Tab-separated table of C-alpha atoms in Angstrom:
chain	number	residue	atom	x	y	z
A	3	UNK	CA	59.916	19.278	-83.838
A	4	UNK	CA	62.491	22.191	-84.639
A	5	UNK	CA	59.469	24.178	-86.120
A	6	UNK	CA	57.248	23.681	-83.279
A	7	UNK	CA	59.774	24.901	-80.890
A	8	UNK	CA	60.866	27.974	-83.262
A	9	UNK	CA	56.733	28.750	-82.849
A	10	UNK	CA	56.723	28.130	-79.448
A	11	UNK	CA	59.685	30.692	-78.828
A	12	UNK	CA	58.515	33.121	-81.550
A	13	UNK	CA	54.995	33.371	-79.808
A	14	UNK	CA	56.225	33.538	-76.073
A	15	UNK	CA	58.076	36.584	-76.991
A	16	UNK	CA	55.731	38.440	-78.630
A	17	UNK	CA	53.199	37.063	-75.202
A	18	UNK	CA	55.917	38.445	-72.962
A	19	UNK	CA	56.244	41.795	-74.870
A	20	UNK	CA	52.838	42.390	-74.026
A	21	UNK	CA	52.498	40.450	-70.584
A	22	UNK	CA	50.106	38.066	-72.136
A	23	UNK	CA	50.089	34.551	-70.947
A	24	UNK	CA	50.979	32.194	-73.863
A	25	UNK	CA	48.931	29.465	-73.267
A	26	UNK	CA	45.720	31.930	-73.779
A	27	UNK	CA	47.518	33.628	-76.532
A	28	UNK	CA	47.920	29.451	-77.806
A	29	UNK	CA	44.007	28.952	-77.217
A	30	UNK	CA	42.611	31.693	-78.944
A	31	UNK	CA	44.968	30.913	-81.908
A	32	UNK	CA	43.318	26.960	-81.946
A	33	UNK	CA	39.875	28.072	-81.300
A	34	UNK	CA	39.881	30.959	-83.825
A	35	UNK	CA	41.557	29.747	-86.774
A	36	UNK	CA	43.285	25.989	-86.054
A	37	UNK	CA	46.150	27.733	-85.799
A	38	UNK	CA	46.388	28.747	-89.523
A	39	UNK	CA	47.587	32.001	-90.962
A	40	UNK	CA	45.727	31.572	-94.229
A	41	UNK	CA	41.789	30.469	-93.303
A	42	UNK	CA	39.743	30.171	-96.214
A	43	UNK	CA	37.692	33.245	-96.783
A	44	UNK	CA	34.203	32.922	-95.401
A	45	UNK	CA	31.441	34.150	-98.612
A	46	UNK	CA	30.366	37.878	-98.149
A	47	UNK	CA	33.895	38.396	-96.619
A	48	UNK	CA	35.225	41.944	-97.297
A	49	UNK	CA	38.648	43.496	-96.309
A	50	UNK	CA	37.349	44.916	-92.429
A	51	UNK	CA	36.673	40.548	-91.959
A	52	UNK	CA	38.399	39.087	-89.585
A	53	UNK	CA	41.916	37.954	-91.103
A	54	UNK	CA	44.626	35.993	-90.335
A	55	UNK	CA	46.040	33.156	-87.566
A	56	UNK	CA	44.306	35.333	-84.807
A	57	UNK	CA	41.001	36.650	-87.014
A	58	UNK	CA	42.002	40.300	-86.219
A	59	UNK	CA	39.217	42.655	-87.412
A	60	UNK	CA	40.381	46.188	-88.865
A	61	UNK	CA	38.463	47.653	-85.940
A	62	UNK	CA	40.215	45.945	-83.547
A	63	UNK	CA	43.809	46.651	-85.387
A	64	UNK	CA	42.726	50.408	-85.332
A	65	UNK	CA	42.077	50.399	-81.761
A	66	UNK	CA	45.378	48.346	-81.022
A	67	UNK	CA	47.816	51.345	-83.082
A	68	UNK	CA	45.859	54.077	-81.119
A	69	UNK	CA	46.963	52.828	-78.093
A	70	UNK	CA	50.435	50.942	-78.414
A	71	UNK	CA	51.789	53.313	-80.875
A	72	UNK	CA	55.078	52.422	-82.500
A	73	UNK	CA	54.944	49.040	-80.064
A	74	UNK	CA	52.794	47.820	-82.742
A	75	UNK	CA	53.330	50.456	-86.116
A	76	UNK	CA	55.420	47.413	-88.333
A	77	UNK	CA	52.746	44.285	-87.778
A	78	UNK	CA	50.312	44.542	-90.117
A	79	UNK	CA	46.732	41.782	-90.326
A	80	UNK	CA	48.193	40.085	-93.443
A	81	UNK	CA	51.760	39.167	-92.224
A	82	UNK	CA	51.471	35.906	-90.030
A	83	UNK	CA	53.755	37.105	-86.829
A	84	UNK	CA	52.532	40.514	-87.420
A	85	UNK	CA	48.979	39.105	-87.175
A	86	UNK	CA	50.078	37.453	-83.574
A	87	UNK	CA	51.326	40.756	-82.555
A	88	UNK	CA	48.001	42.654	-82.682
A	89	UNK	CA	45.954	39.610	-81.672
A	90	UNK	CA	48.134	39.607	-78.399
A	91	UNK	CA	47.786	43.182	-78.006
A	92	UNK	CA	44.380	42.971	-78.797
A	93	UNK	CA	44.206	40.479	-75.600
A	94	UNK	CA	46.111	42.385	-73.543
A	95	UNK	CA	43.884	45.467	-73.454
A	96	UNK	CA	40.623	42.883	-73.273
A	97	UNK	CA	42.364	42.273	-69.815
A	98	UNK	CA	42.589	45.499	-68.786
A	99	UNK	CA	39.165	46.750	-69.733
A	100	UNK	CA	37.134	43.870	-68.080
A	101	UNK	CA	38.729	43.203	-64.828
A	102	UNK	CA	41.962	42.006	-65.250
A	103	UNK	CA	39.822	38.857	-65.721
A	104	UNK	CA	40.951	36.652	-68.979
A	105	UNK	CA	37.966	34.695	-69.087
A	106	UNK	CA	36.354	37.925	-70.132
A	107	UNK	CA	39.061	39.391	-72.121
A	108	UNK	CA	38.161	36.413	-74.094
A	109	UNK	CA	34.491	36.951	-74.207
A	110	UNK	CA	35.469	40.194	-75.089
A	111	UNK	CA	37.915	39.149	-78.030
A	112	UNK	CA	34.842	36.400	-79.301
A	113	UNK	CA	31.914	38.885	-79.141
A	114	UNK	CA	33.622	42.741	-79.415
A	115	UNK	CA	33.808	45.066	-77.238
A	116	UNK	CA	30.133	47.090	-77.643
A	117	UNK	CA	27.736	43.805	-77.117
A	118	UNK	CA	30.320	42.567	-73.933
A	119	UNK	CA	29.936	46.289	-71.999
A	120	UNK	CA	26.102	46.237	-72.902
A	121	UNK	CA	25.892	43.104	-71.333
A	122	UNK	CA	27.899	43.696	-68.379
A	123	UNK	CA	25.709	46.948	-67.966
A	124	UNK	CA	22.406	45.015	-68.402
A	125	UNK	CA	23.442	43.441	-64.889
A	126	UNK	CA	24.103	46.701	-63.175
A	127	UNK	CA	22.117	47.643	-60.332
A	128	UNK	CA	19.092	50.005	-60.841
A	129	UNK	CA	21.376	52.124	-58.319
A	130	UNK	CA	24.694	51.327	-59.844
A	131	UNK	CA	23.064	52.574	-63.353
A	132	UNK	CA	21.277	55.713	-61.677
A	133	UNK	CA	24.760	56.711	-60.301
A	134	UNK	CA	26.682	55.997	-63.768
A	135	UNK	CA	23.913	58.494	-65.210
A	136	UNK	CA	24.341	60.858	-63.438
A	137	UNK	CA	27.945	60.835	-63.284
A	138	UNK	CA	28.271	60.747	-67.077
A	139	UNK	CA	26.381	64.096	-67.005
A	140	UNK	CA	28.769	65.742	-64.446
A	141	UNK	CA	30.369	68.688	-66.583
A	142	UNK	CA	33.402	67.814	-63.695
A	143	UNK	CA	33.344	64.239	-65.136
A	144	UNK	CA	33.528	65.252	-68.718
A	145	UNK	CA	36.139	67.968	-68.239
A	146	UNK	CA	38.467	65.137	-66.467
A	147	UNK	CA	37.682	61.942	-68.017
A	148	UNK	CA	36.717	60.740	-71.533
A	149	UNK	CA	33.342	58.940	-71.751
A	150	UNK	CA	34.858	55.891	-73.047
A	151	UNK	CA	37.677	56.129	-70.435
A	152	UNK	CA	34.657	56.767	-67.647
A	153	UNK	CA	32.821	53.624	-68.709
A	154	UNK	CA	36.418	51.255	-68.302
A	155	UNK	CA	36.695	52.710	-65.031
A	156	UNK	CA	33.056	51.975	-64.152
A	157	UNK	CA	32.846	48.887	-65.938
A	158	UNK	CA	36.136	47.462	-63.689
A	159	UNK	CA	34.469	48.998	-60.495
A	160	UNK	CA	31.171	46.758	-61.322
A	161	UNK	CA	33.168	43.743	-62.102
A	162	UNK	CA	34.935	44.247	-58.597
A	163	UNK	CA	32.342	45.051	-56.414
A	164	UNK	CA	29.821	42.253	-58.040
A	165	UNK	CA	32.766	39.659	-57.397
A	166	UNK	CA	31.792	39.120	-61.259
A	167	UNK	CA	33.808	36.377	-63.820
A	168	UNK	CA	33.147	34.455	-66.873
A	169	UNK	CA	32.046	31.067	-64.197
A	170	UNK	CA	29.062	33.439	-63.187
A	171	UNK	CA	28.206	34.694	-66.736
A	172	UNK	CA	27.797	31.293	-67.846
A	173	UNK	CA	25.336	29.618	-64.991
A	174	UNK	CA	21.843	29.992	-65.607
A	175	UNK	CA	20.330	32.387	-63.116
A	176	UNK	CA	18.496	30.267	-61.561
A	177	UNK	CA	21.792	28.466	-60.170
A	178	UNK	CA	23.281	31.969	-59.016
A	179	UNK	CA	24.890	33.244	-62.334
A	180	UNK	CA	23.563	35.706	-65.216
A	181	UNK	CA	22.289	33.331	-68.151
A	182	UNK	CA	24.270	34.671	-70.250
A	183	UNK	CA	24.616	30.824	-72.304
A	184	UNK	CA	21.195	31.269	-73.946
A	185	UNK	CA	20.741	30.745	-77.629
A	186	UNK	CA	21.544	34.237	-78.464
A	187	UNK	CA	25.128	34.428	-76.708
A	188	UNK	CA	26.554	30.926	-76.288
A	189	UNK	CA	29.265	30.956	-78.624
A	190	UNK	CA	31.304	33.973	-76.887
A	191	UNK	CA	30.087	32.528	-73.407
A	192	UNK	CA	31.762	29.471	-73.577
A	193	UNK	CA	34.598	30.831	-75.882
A	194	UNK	CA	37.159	31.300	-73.013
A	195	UNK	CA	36.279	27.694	-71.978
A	196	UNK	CA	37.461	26.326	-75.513
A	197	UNK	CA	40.187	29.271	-75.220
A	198	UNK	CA	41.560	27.532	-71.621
A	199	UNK	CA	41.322	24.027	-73.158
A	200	UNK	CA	42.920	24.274	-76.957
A	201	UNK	CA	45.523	26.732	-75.436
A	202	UNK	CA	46.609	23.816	-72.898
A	203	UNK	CA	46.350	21.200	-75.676
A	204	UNK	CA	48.659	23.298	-78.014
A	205	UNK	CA	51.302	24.220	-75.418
A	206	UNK	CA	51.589	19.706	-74.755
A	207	UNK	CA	51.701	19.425	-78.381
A	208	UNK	CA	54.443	22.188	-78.847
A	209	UNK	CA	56.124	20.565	-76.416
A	210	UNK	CA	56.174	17.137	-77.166
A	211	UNK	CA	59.527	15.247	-77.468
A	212	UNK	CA	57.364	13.129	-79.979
A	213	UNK	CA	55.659	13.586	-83.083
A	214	UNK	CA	51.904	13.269	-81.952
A	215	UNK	CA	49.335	13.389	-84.813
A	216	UNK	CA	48.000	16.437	-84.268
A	217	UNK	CA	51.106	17.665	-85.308
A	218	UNK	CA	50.323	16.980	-89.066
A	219	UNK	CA	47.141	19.169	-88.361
A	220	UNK	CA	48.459	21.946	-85.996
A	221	UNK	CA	51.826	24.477	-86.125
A	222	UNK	CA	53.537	22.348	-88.695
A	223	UNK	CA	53.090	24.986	-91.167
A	224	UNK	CA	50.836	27.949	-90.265
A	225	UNK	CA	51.211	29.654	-93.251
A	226	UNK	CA	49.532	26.670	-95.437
A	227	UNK	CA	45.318	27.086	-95.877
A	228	UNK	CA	43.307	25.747	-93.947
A	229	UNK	CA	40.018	25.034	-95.619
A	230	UNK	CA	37.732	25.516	-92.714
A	231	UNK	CA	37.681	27.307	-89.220
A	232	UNK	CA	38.681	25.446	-85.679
């Protein structure tokens, strides 16, 4: 119980660092890696792999130090806290890119950054994408604003104006929604649903004035292996 409660504290104060709600912080921790620091290594795995209790990828730690800074410059992929530290910063701008939505922060976090703007960009009007176009070709537009800062900003005005979230990326489109659950991008579709229920399921069992038996499985001891992924 005393080392549940010592993880439970540990990760709410790295989640309120970074204004990062800890049950979502909790879920992605389940879903990605059963809440283990050491997952076994997958075969073909090489160093830029995903690694650790929160499967950071070195591209995502790169992006993470270029825009915290020293908020982040001591956690490093391999050290287990350190590892929660960039996965929750990693979250945190995943929430301000797509909306300040977390169901597609999550997405975001599953499937990386590239294939969830290509998507979102796929459902862009034919006037919505004329007007990006053009405005990406402004020489105003590039003197002010970065193209990868333009797309955030253009990417949050879709979201806003379509009334878009991860609900209406999942229904098929003939119910109203995008089909985005096909074959081809189920997993990181229904990731923030798995993401909403593990991180609930963790925060009873941290919790818990008893010893459930889950406990046995989950946050007893993240550093020990776990032989397969959540």
């Amino acid at each position: 119980k005393e080392e549940r409660k010592e993880f439970l504290e540990k990760t709410t104060e790295i989640c309120k660092e970074f204004d990062v709600p800890v049950s979502v912080a909790l879920g992605v921790m389940m879903t990605e890696s059963g809440a283990k620091h050491k997952v076994k290594k997958r075969k073909g795995e090489v160093l830029s792999s995903p690694q650790g209790i929160m499967q950071i990828t070195a591209s995502a730690e790169d992006l993470v130090r270029r825009v915290f800074g020293k908020k982040v410059e001591k956690a490093t992929r391999g050290d287990m806290w350190g590892n929660v530290t960039l996965g929750v910063a990693y979250l945190k701008l995943m929430h301000g890119y797509y909306g300040n939505q977390w169901g597609l922060a999550c997405k975001a976090y599953s499937s990386s950054i590239s294939v969830t703007d290509s998507m979102i960009m796929e459902e862009m009007s034919t006037d919505f994408k004329e007007e990006y176009a053009e405005k990406m070709k402004d020489p105003k537009r590039q003197k002010d604003m970065s193209p990868w800062d333009f797309k955030r900003r253009e990417i949050n005005k879709f979201l806003q104006e379509s009334n878009t979230n991860i609900v209406k990326a999942y229904y098929p489109i003939d119910k109203g929604g995008w089909g985005w659950n096909d074959d081809k991008n189920k997993h990181s579709v229904q990731y923030p649903f798995f993401v909403f229920i593990n991180g609930h399921k963790a925060y009873g069992i941290l919790n818990s004035p008893e010893d459930p038996p889950q406990v046995g499985q989950f946050f007893t001891n993240p550093e020990e292996k776990l032989e397969c992924q959540a």
